Structure formats: C-alpha cells, structure tokens
Coordinates of C-alpha atoms and ligand atoms in Angstrom, one line a residue:
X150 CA 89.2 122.2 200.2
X151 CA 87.1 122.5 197.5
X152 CA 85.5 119.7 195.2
X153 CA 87.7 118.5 192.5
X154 CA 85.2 119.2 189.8
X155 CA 84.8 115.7 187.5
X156 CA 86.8 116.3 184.0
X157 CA 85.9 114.9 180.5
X158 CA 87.8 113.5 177.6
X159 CA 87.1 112.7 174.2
X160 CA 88.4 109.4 173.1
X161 CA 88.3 108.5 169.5
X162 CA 86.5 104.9 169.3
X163 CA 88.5 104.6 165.6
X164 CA 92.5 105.3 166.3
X165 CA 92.0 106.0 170.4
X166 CA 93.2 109.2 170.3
X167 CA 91.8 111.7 172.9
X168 CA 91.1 115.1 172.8
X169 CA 89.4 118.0 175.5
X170 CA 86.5 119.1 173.5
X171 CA 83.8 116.9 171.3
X172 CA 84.4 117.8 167.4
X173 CA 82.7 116.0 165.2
X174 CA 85.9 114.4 163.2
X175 CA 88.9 112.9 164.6
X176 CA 91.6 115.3 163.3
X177 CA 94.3 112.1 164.1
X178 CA 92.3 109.5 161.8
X179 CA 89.6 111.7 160.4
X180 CA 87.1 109.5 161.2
X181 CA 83.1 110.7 161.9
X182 CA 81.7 110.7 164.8
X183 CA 83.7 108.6 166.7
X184 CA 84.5 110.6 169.3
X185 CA 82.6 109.9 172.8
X186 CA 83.3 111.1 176.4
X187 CA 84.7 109.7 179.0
X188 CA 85.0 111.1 182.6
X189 CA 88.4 111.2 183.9
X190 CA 88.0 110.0 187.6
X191 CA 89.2 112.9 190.0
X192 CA 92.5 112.3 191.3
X193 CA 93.2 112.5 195.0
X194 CA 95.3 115.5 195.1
X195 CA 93.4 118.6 195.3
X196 CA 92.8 121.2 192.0
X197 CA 92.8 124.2 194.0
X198 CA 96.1 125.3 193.4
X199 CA 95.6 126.1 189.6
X200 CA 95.7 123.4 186.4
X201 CA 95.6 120.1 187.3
X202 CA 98.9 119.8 185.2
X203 CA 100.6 122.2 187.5
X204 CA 99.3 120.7 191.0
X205 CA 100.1 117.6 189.8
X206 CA 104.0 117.8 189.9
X207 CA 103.4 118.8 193.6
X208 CA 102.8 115.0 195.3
X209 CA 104.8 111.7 195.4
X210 CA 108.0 110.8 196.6
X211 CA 110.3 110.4 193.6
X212 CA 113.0 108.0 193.6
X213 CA 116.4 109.1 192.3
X214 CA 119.3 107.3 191.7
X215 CA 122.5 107.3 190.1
X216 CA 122.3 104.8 187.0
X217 CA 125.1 102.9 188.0
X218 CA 124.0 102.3 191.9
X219 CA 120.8 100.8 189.5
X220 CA 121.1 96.9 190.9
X221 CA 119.7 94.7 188.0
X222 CA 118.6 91.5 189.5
X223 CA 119.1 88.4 186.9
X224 CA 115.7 88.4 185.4
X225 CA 114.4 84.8 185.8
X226 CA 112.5 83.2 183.3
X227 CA 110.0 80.5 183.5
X228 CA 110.1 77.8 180.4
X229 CA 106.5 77.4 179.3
X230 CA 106.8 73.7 177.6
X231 CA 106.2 74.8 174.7
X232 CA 109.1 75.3 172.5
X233 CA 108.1 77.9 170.0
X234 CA 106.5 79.9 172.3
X235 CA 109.7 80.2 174.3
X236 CA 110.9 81.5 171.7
X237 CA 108.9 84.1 170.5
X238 CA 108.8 85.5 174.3
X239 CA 112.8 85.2 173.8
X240 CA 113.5 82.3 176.3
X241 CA 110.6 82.0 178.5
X242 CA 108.0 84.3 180.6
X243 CA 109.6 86.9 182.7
X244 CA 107.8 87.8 185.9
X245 CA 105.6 90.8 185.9
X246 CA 105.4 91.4 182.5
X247 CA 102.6 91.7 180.5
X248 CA 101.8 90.3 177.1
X249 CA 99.4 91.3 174.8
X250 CA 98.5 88.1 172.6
X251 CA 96.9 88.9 169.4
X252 CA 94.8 87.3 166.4
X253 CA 91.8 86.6 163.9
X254 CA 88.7 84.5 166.0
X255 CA 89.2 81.2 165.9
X256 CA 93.1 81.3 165.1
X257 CA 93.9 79.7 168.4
X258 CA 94.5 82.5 171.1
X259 CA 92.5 80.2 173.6
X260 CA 94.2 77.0 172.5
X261 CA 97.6 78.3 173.6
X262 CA 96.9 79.6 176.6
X263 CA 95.3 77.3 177.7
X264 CA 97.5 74.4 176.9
X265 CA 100.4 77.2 178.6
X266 CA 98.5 77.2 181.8
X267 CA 98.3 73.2 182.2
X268 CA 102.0 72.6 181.6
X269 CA 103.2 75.8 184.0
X270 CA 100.0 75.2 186.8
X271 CA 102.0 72.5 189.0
X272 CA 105.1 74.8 188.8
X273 CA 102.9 78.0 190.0
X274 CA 99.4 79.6 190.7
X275 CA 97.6 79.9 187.8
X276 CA 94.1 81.7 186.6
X277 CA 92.2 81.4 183.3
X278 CA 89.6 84.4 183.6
X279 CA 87.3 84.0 180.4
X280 CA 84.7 86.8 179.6
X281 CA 83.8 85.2 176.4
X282 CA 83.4 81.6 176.8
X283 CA 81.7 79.7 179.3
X284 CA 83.9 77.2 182.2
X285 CA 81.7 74.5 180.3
X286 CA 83.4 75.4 177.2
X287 CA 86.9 75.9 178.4
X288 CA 86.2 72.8 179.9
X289 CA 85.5 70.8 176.6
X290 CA 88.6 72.6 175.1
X291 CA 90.7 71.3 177.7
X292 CA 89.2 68.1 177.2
X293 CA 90.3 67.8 173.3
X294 CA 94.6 68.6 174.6
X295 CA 96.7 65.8 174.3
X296 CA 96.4 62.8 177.1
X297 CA 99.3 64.1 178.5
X298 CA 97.7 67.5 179.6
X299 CA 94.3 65.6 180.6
X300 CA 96.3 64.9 183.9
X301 CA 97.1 67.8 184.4
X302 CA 93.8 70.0 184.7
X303 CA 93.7 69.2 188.3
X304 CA 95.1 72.5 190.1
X305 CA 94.5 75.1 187.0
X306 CA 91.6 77.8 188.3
X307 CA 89.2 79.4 186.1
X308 CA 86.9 81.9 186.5
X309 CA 84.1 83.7 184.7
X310 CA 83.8 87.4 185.1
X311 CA 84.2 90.5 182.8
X312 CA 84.5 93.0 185.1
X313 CA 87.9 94.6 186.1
X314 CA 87.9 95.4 188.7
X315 CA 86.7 92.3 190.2
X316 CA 89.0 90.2 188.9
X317 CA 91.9 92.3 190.3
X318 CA 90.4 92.0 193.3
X319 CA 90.2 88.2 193.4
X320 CA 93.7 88.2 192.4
X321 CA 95.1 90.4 194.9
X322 CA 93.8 88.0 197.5
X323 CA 94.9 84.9 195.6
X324 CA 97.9 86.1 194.0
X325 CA 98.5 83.7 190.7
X326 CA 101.7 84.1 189.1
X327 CA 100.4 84.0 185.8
X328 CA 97.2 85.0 184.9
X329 CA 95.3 84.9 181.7
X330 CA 92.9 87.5 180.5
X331 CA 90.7 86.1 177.4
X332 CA 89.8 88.5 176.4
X333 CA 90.1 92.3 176.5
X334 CA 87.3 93.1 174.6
X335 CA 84.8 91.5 177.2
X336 CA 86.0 93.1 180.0
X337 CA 84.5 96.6 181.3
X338 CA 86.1 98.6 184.1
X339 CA 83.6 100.1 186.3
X340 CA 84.8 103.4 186.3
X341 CA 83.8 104.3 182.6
X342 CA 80.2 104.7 181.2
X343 CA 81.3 102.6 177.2
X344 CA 80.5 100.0 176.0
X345 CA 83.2 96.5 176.6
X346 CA 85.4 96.5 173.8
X347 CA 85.2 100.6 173.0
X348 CA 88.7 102.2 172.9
X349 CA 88.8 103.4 176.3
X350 CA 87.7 100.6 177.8
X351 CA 90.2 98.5 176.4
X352 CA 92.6 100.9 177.2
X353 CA 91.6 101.8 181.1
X354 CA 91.3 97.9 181.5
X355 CA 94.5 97.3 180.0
X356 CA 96.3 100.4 182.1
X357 CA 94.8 98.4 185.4
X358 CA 96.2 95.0 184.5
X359 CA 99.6 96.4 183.8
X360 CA 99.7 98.7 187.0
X361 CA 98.8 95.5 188.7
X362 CA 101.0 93.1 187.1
X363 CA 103.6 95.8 187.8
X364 CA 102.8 96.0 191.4
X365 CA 102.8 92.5 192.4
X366 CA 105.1 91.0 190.1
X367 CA 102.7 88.5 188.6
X368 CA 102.5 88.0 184.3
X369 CA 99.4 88.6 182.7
X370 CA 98.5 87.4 178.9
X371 CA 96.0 89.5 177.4
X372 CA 94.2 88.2 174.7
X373 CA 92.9 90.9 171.9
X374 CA 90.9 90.2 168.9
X375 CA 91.8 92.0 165.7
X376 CA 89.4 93.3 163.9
X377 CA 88.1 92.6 160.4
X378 CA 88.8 96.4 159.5
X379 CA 93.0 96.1 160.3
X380 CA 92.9 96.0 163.7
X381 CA 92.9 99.8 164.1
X382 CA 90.4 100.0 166.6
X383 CA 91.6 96.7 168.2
X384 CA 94.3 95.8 169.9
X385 CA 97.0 98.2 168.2
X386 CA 96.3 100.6 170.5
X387 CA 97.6 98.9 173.8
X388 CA 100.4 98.1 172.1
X389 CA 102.8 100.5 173.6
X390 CA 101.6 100.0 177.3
X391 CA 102.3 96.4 177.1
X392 CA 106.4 94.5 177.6
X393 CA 105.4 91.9 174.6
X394 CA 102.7 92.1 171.5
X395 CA 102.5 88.7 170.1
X396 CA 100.2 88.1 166.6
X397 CA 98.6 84.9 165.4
X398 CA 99.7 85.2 161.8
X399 CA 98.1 83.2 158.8
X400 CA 94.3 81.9 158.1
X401 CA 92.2 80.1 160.7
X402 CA 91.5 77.0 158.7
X403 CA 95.4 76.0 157.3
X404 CA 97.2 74.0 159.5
X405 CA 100.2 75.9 160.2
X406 CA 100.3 79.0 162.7
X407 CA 102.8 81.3 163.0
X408 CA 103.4 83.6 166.1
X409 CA 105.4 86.9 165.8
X410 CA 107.1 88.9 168.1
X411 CA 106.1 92.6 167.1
X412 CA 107.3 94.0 169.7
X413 CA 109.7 92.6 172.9
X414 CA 111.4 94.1 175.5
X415 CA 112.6 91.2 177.0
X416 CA 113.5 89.6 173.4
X417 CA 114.0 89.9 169.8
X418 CA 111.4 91.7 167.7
X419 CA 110.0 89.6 164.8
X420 CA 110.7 86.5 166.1
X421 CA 108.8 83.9 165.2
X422 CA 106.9 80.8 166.4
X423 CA 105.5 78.1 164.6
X424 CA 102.9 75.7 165.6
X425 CA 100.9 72.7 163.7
X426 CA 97.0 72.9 164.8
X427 CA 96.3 69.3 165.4
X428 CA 93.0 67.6 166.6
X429 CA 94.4 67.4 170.1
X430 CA 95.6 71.1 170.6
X431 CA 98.7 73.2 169.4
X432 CA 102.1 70.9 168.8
X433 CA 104.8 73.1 168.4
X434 CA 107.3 72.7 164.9
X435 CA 110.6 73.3 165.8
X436 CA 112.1 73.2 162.3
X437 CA 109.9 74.5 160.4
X438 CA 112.0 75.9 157.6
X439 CA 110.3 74.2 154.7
X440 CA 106.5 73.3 155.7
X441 CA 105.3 76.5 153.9
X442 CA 106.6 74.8 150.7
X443 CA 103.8 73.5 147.8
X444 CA 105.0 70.8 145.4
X445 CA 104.2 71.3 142.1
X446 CA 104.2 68.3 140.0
X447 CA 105.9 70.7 137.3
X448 CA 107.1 73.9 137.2
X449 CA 104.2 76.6 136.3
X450 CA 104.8 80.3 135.8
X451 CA 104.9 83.0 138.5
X452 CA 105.8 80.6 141.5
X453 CA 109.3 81.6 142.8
X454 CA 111.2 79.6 146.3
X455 CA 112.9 82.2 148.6
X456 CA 114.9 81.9 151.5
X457 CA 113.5 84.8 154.5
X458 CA 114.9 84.9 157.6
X459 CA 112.0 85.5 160.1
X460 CA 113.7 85.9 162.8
X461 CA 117.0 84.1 163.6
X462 CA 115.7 81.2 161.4
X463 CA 115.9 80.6 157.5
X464 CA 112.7 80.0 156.6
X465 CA 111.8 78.5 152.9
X466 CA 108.6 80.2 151.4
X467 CA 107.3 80.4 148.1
X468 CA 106.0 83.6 145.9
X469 CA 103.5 83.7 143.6
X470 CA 102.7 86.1 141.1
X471 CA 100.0 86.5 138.6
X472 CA 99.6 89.4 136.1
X473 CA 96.6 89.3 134.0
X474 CA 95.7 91.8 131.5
X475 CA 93.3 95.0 132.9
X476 CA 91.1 96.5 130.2
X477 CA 90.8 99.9 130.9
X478 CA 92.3 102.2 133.2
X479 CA 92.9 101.7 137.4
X480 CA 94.8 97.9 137.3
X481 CA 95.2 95.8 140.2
X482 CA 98.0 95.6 142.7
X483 CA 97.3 93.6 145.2
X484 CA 99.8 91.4 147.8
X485 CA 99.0 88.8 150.3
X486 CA 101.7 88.4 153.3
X487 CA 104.0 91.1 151.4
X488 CA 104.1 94.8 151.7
X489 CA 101.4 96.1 149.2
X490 CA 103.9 99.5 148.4
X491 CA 106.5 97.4 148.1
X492 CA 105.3 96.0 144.8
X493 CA 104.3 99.6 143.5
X494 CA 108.1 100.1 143.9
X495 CA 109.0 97.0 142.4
X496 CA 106.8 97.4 139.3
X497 CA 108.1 100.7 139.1
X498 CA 111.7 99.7 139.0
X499 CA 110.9 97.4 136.3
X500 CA 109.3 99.9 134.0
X501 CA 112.2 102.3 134.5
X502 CA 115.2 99.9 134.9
X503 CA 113.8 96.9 132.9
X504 CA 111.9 98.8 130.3
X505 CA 108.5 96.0 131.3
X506 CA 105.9 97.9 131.3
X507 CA 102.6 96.6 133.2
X508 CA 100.5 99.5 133.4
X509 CA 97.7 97.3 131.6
X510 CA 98.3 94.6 133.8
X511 CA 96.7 93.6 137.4
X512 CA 99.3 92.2 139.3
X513 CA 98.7 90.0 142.2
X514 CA 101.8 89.0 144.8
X515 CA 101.2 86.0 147.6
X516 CA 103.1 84.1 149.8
X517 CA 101.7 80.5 150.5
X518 CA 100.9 79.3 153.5
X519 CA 99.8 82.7 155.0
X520 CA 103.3 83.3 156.3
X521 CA 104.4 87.2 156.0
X522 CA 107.3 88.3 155.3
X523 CA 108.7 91.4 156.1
X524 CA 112.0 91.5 154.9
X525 CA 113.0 92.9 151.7
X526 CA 114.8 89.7 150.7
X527 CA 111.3 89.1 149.0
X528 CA 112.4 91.7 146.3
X529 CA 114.3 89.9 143.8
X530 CA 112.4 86.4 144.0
X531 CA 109.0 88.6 143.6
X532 CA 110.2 90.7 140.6
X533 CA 111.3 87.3 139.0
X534 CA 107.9 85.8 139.7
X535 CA 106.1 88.7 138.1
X536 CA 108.2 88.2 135.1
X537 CA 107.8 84.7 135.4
X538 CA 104.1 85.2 134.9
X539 CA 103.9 87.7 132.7
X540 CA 105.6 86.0 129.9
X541 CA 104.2 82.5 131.4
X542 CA 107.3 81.1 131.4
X543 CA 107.8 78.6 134.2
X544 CA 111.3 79.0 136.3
X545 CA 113.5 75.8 136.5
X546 CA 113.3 73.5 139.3
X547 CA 115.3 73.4 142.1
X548 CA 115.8 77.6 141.9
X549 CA 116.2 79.7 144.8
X550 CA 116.2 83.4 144.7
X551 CA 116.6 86.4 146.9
X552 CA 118.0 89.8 147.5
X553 CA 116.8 93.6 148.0
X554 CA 116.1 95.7 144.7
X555 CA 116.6 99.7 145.1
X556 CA 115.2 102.3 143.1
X557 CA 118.1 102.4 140.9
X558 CA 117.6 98.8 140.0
X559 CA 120.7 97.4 141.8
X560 CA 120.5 94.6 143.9
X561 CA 121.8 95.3 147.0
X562 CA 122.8 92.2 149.5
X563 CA 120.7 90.6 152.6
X564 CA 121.7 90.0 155.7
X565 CA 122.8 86.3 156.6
X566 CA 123.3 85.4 152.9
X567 CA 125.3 81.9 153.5
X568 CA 122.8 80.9 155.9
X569 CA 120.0 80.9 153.8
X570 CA 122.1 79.1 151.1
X571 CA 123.3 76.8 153.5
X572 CA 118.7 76.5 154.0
X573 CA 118.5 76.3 150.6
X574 CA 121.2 73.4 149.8
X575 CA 119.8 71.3 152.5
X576 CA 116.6 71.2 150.9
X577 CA 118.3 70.1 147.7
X578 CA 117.9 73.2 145.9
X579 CA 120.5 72.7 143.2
X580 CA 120.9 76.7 141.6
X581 CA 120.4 80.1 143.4
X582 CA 120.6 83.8 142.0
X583 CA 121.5 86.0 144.7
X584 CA 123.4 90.0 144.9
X585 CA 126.9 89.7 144.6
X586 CA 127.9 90.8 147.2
X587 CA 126.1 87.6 149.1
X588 CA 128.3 85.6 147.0
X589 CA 129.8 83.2 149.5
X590 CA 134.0 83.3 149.9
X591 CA 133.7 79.1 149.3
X592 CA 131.3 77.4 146.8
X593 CA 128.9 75.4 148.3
X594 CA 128.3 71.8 147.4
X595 CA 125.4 70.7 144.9
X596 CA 124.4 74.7 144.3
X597 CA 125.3 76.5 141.6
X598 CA 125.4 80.5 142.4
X599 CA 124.8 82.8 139.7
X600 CA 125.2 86.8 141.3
X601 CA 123.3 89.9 140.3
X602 CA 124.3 93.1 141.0
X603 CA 121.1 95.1 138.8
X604 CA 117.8 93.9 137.5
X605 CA 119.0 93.9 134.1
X606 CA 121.4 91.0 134.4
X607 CA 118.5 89.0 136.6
X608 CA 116.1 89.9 133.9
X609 CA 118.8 88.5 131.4
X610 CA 119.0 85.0 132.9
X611 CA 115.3 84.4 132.2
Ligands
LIG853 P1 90.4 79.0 169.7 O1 91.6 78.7 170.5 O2 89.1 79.1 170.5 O3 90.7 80.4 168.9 P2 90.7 81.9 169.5 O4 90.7 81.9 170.9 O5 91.9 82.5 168.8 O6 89.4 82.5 168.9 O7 90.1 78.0 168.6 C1 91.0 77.6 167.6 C2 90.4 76.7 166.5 O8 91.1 75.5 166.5 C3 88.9 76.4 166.7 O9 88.3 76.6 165.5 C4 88.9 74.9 167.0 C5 90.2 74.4 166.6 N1 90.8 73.4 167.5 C6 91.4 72.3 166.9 O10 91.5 72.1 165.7 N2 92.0 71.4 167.7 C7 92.0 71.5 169.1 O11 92.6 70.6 169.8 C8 91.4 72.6 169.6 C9 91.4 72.8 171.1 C10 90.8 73.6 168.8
LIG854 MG1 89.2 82.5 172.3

C-alpha cells in the first residue's frame, strides 16, 4: 500500500475559514495574512484508490433505520442548584452534551462553574481542568463561595493541564460525568503545529471534546473568551459544533449578569439567566423583571421604560437616548445593547414618516444595565426616547412604551402584549402606549392604555 502522503489546509486565524492553497487574503472575511497551514493528519484508510473524497465513502458500517423504529429514550436531566442556570440550559444538563460557555474576562465564566461543580460533585464525578489559572487560585476562588459550598469542596477534582489530549486521556480512565474545560484558548492539541488559542486549535480541541463527550456520554462546559475585536476570532466559530452556546452578557464591574441562550438544542433560544455577583460568588435572581431599572428623582429627557420579553419572562428595561447637535458632516449613531441598524431604520422612518429630521444630529441609543435586547419591541419606546431628547422634553412618570415600527411608519403589535402590561401594572406603572392591536379585550386596573397604530399619532401624544 502506498504512503498516505500528509495533506495541508489553510485556516484563516480571522473568521476560521479554510481553504487548499495559501493566498494572501481570506476571500471569506478579507482579512491579510491570516491564513496559516495546518497538516490534516492522514486518515487510516488508504488514498490509493483516487481522491481522498472518493475513497472515503468506501469504509464504516452505516447504520440505517427507519425513523419511526428510532427509540428516543426520555432524556434525563440533572438540576444544577442553580436556578437561573437551569434555565438557560432549558431545565437542567442533559448527559453528553456539550456547552460552550461564553464571556468578557473577568465576567464570571469561572465563578459559575465552579460553584456548578460543588453543588452537582456529591451527586456525580466531577473534573475542573484549568489551563489558565493555577489549583492555588481555583482554590482561593472556591474559598470566597458561600459557607454553604465551603463543605462541599471535599470530592470535586481539579487538574492542571492544557494539553488535549492528555486530559482525554485522564478522563477516559476516570470517567467524570461532567467535566469542565476553562478554557479553550489554553488548550493545544498535539496534533497541530499553532499556537493555543489560533483558530484551528480551538477548533480541533473543541472537535475532540465533543467526539468524546459524544462517545462516552459525559457533559463537558467549555469555557471561551470573547475577544475585544467582536469575538470573531473567538469563540463564534465552535458555535455550530457545540448542543448549547451560552454568553455572559453586560459589563464586568455592574452587579447584575445576564446569561443567554444563543443557541439550544435541548431548550429555548434566547433564554435568559440572571445572576447578582455578590462578594461570596454568583446568587441567582429569579425575578428579575425590574432590577435593570434607574430611579430618577425626576423625569429627564430621552429616558424611556419598556417592557422586553427576553425569553419567556417580561423583563422591565429602560432606554436612553441622547441626540446632540454634529457640526459638520458624518453624525453619530451609535447603540449600546440595541441593534446599531436598527436605529438607522428608525431615524429613517422618522424623517420620512414624521418629517424629524436629525441628519445634523449624533444620536446615541443605550439600554441600562448592560442588558440587550433583541426584540423589536424596543422600537417604539426608542423612537419616543429620541424625540424625548431631541426636543428635551422629559416623558411623564409612570409611562411605559413598546411596539415594532416598520418602514411605513405603522406600528405593528408584539408578541405577548398583556403579559408585559400585566409586568408593567405590577410595577405600578400607571399609563402605557402600545400598537393597537396589543390593546387588551379587558382594561386593566390602575393603567391607562393609549394605542398607536403609526408614528404620527405616537409622535402626536408628546
Ligand atoms: P471569574 O469568574 O474569574 O471570571 P472569568 O472566568 O469570566 O474571567 O471572575 C469574576 C469576577 O468576579 C472577578 O473579577 C472577581 C469577582 N468575584 C466576586 O466579586 N465575588 C466572588 O465571590 C468571586 C469568586 C469573584
Ligand atoms: Mg476564568
């Protein structure tokens, strides 16, 4: 038989595309120079019969069924302890599956985990594998959890090691149930010349751990960094060969963090989780639905309260808007926690539709509390904060807004519209401008509903 002769690809470090020959610009992100090789390791089954694509339909033992003789066994799922991160994973771990965790340093990716491992380690086999920290300093951060998990550090195994290969080899020996990877940027698989933390190394890492996980039916949490750039480069691209991507949202140093579900297949997308960092670890806040709310002493221009739904809960969130005059040309648009062409749209609407004009203005759009929201719910209340600012007139108290604005300048309705006035009359809110068609069929006490049905008529009210 004759050699398998050693193939090459070209993976781009920016986007992780690959490619079979060097260029010198990544035609998928256009980035220079970002392209380095990496040698494929020879497969097993022999190239002589012609293109490796071709040979390689000729091995394995398929297994074909009908899709109905497909037995689905009940897939179990393991409470963590921790509410909110129940939730997010949509009820609890599943077994084998592999989730990628996500976040800004110092967000708390090791916090969690952590504190996850010590409440499930007396129910099953557990291993902390850190590449980036010291045991000493694991150690400490164990030592700052909450009394109640001090106890508990007893049985919970860690171990220090970045390379892949030997961790997998560890863990086929030992076989924990759930292990925990932190992180995937300090691990190198042995196979590939990069650096730890280049694309394909995070990728051939990640491709292990998931075969593995697969294999023996034991959950992995991989924790990935996002980069400062917009986590191209980062994590993103594992994201389709993991079961669950979970992101740390909001800024290291507020108190609140919120966990998303960006992608599930064992739960709801876009669910969310929020958490309170304490001095004695991560407590979760199970109703969270108006901690992202300031108080303003008085009402000041540009600040609008709007009722998302993040997830299956209302959430309460205020928008703020400021819109300062540009001189000269190329003005400011700018958003925090909100979609950045959403607001091109919006202003746009408002010059066509509302005859407002801001084409001298820069216009800034935020969401306190470093929540985001993704919904186009945000629409209305963020038009109405604009205006708010603009003219510096302050909105009354005790206003809540929302609904989604369309090109033509209708309002068109939100899902769950009752729900989040339900949110919003709880909270005392006492008047709410919403689409008409999310008028509810019964009034609802102590709110007073005025319905919109185009941007004029909102614009109107003000
Ligand atoms: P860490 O979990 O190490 O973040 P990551 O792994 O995502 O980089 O750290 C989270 C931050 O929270 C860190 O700055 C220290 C702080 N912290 C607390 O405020 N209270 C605590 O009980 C712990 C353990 C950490
Ligand atoms: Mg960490």
């Amino acid at each position: 038989m004759a050699r398998a002769k050693e193939k090459s690809a070209y993976v781009c470090q920016e986007c992780g595309a690959d490619f079979p020959k060097w260029a010198g610009r990544c035609t998928e992100c256009n980035a220079w120079n970002s392209l380095t090789e990496i040698r494929l390791p020879s497969t097993a089954t022999s190239h002589t019969t012609g293109p490796a694509g071709v040979s390689g339909y000729a091995g394995g033992n398929p297994q074909i069924t009908l899709l109905s003789e497909v037995r689905i066994s009940e897939t179990p799922r393991e409470t963590t302890g921790l509410d909110e991160l129940d939730r997010v994973l949509g009820g609890g771990l599943v077994e084998g599956s592999v989730i990628l965790i996500g976040g800004d340093p110092g967000i708390g990716k090791s916090t969690l985990l952590l504190q996850t491992l010590l409440l499930l380690q007396s129910r099953m086999p557990c291993l902390y594998v850190t590449g980036e920290e010291s045991l000493q300093q694991v150690a400490l951060r164990a030592q700052r959890l909450d009394a109640d998990m001090q106890g508990k550090q007893g049985q919970l195994t860690l171990m220090s090691e970045t390379s892949v290969e030997a961790i997998l080899a560890h863990c086929a020996r030992q076989l924990p149930r759930l292990l925990v990877v932190d992180s995937i940027q300090t691990l190198h698989t042995e196979g590939l010349t990069a650096a730890p933390g280049s694309v394909s190394q995070l990728r051939e890492g990640t491709a292990q751990l998931v075969r593995f996980a697969k294999r023996h039916e034991v959950t992995i949490f991989i924790v990935g960094h996002v980069t400062k750039e917009g986590a191209l480069a980062g994590p993103r691209v594992l994201e389709h060969m993991v079961d669950t991507v979970l992101y740390f949202e909001g800024d290291p140093g507020a108190r609140f963090r919120v966990i998303r579900a960006v992608k599930n297949r064992f739960g709801a997308a876009n669910e969310i989780g929020v958490f309170a960092m304490t001095d004695r670890g991560l407590k979760p806040v199970s109703n969270p639905s108006a901690i992202f709310l300031s108080r303003h002493e008085q009402p000041v221009p540009g600040s609008v309260i709007t009722v998302t739904r993040e997830g299956t809960r209302p959430l309460l969130v205020e928008v703020q808007a400021l819109v300062a005059e540009h001189p000269g040309g190329n003005p400011k648009r700018l958003t925090v926690g909100l979609d950045q062409n959403r607001l091109a749209m919006l202003l746009a609407v408002l010059h066509r539709h509302g005859q407002i004009a801001l084409y001298d203005q820069d216009v800034f759009l935020n969401v306190v509390g470093g929540v985001r929201v993704t919904e186009t719910a945000a629409d209305l209340p963020s038009l109405i904060a604009i205006l708010s600012s603009f003219r510096d007139r302050p909105l009354p108290d005790g206003l809540i807004v929302f609904g989604e604005v369309g090109l033509a300048g209708e309002i068109r309705p939100v899902t769950g519209g009752q729900e989040r006035l339900f949110e919003a009359a709880k909270h005392g809110f006492t008047h709410a401008i919403v689409p008409k068609a999310n008028l509810p069929a019964r009034p609802i006490e102590g709110l007073s509903i005025t319905a919109v049905s185009h941007i004029n008529q909102a614009l109107d009210l003000l």
